[in-house]
Structure formats: C-alpha cells, structure tokens
Coordinates of C-alpha atoms in Angstrom, one line a residue:
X1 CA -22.1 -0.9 17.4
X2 CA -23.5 -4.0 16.3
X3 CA -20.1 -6.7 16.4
X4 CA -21.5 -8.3 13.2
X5 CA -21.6 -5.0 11.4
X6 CA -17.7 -5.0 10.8
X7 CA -15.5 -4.9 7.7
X8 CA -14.5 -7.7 5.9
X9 CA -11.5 -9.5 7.3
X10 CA -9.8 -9.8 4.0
X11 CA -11.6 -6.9 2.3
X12 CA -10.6 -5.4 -1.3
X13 CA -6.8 -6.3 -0.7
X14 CA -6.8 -9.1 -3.2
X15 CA -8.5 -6.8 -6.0
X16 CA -6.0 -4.2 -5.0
X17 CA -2.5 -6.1 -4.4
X18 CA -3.2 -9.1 -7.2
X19 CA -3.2 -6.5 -10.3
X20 CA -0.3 -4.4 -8.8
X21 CA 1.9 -7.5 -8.6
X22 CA 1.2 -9.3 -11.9
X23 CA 1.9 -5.9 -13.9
X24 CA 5.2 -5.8 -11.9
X25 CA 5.9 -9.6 -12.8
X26 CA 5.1 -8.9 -16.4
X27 CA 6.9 -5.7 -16.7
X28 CA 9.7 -6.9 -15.0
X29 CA 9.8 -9.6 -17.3
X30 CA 9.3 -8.1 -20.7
X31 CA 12.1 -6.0 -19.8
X32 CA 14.5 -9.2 -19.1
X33 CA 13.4 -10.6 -22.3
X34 CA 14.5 -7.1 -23.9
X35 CA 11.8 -5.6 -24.3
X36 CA 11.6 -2.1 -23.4
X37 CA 16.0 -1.4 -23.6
X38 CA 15.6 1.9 -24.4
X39 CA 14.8 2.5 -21.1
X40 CA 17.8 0.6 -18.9
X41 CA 20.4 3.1 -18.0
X42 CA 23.5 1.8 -16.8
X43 CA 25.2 4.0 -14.1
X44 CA 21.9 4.0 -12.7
X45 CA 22.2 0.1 -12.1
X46 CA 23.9 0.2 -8.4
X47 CA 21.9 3.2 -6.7
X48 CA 18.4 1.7 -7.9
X49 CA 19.4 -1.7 -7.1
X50 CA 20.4 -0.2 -3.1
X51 CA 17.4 1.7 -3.3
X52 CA 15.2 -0.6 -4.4
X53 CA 16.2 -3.4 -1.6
X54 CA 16.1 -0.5 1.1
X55 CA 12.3 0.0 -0.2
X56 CA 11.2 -3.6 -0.4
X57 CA 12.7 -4.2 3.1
X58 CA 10.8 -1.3 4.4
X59 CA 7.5 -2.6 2.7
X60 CA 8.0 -5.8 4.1
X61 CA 8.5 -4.1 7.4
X62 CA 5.6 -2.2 7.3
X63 CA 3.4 -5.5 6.4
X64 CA 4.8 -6.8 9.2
X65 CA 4.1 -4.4 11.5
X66 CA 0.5 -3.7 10.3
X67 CA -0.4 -7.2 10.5
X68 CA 1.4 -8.5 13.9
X69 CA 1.9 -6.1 15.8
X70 CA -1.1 -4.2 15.4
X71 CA -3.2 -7.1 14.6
X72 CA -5.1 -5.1 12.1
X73 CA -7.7 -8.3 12.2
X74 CA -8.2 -8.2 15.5
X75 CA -9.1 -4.6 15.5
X76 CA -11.7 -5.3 12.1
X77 CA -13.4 -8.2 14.3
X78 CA -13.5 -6.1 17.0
X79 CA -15.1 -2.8 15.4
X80 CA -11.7 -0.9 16.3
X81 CA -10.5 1.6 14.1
X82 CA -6.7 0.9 14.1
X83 CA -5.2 4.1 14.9
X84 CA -1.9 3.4 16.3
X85 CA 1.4 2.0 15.5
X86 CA 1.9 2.3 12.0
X87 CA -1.7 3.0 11.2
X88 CA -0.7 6.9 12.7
X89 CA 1.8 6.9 10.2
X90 CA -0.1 5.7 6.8
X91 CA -4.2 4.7 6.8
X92 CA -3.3 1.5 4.6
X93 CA -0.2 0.2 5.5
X94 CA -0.4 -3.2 3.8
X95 CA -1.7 -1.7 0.5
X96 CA 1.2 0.6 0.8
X97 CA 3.4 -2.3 1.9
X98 CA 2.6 -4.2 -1.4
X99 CA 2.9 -1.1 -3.4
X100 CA 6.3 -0.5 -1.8
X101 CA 7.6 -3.8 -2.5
X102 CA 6.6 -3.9 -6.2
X103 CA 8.2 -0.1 -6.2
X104 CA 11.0 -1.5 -5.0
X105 CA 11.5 -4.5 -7.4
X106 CA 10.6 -1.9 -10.3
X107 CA 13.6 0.1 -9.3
X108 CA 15.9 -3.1 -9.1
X109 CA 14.8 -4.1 -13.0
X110 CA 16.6 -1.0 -13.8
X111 CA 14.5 0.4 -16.5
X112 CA 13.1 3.9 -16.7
X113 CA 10.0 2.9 -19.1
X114 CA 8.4 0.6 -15.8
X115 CA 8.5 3.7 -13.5
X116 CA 4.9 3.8 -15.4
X117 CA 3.7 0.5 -13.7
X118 CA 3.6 2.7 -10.1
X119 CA 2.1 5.5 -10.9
X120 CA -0.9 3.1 -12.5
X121 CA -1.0 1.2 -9.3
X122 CA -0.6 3.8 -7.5
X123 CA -4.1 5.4 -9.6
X124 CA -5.8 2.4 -9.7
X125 CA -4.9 1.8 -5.7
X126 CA -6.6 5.2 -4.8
X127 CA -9.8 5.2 -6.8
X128 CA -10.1 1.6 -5.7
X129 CA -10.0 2.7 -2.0
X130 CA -12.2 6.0 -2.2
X131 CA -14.8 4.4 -3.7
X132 CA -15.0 1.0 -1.5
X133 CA -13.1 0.8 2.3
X134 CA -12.8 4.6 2.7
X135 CA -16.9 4.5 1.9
X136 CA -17.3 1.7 4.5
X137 CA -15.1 3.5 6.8
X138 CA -17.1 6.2 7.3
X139 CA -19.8 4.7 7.6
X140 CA -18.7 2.4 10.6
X141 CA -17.0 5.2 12.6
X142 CA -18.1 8.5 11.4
X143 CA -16.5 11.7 12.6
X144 CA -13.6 9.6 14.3
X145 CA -12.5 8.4 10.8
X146 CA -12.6 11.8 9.4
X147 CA -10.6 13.3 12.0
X148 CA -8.2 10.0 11.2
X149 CA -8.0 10.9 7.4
X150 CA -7.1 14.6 8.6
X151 CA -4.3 13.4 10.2
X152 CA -3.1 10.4 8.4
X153 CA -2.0 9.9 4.5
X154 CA -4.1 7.3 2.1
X155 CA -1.1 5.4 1.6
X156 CA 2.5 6.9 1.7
X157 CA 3.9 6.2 5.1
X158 CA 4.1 9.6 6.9
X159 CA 4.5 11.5 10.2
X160 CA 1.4 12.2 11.7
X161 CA -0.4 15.8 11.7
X162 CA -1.1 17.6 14.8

C-alpha cells in the first residue's frame, strides 16, 4: 500500500468532538442560569456528581491511552490499522473519550432534561462515522477491517469478541 494513500492525521475529529462539546457548554449552562429546573433532582446530586468524575476520568484515560501509548498517528502515517491496546476494546477511542467526558460533565450538572444532549451526540457521532472514516476504512484495509468491526464496538469501550 501506497504510504501517501493514508488517512488524515487529524481526520473528522474536529466536526465530531467540536459540536458535542459546545452543546454540553451551552446546556450546561442554561441549566446554571435556571433554565431547565424542572429537571434537577436533588438526592441525585452526590451519586451523579461521583459518577460523573469517575466517567470523565475514564475518558481522559482512554484519550490518553489512544493517543500515547498507542500512537494512533503513528499507526495513520504508517498505513497501520491500530488494533491493540485500547483500539481492541473500542474502534474510536478518542471520539468515545470526548463523548465520555462530556457524558460525564452532563451527569455532574445534575439535570435530567441534558441526558438528551448524549444521546444526540451520541446519533450525530455514529452517522458521522459510518458515512466518512468507517467508509475510508474499508477502503484502506479491506477484509482486515471487517473482521476488526466484528470484534470491536463503534465507540463504547468494550471487551473484545472472540
């Protein structure tokens, strides 16, 4: 394979992450302003605030690992498919990272009305990557991606299956 004929290094991410955070930040927001109070529940303060760190640690975590230890960019230059590490666990691990960490923020604004703003990312975050990397994917690598996408979730972190 051609070394040229690689995916971008930066890719979609910005088209996928950038929406996904501002609707956080807004939502977030318009619910500190008091909008939305209907939906803030009290007793559930404490568990969704321990919850919600625990989540946005583990996104950060996964970034991390996605990034530096498996040098995802090294693999793109390099026409690799990243298959280990984290990428056996979850196919996109920094779009899930990002996801994760505004899931996790969502939970610690305490408001039932933003559990909404995931499950629109969450939409908008698939569709985007059927119809753009998964495409260039297989493309680039073929059957081995395939079997990959057999064994590996889109984007919630996961066991691999056998």
């Amino acid at each position: 394979m051609n070394n040229k004929n690689h995916l971008p290094a930066i890719g979609v991410g910005p088209i996928i992450i950038t929406p996904q955070i501002i609707l956080t930040f807004v939502g977030i927001m318009l619910s500190v302003f008091g909008f939305f109070d209907a939906g803030k529940i009290a007793i559930l303060k404490i568990p969704f605030t321990v919850i919600g760190i625990i989540i946005i640690v583990f996104g950060i975590y996964l970034w991390y690992c996605a990034n530096f230890k498996e040098k995802v960019f090294d693999c793109i230059t390099k026409n690799k498919l990243a298959t280990k590490g984290v990428y056996s666990m979850v196919r996109n691990p920094i779009y899930s990272a990002f996801f994760l960490i505004c899931l996790g923020a969502v939970l610690i604004a305490n408001n039932l009305i933003l559990f909404i703003i995931p499950v629109i990312c969450w939409v908008y975050m698939t569709i985007f990557l059927k119809r753009t990397e998964e495409k260039w994917l297989l493309n680039l690598y073929g059957q081995e991606y395939i079997d990959y996408c057999k064994r590996v979730n889109r984007c919630i972190p996961w066991f691999p299956k056998k």
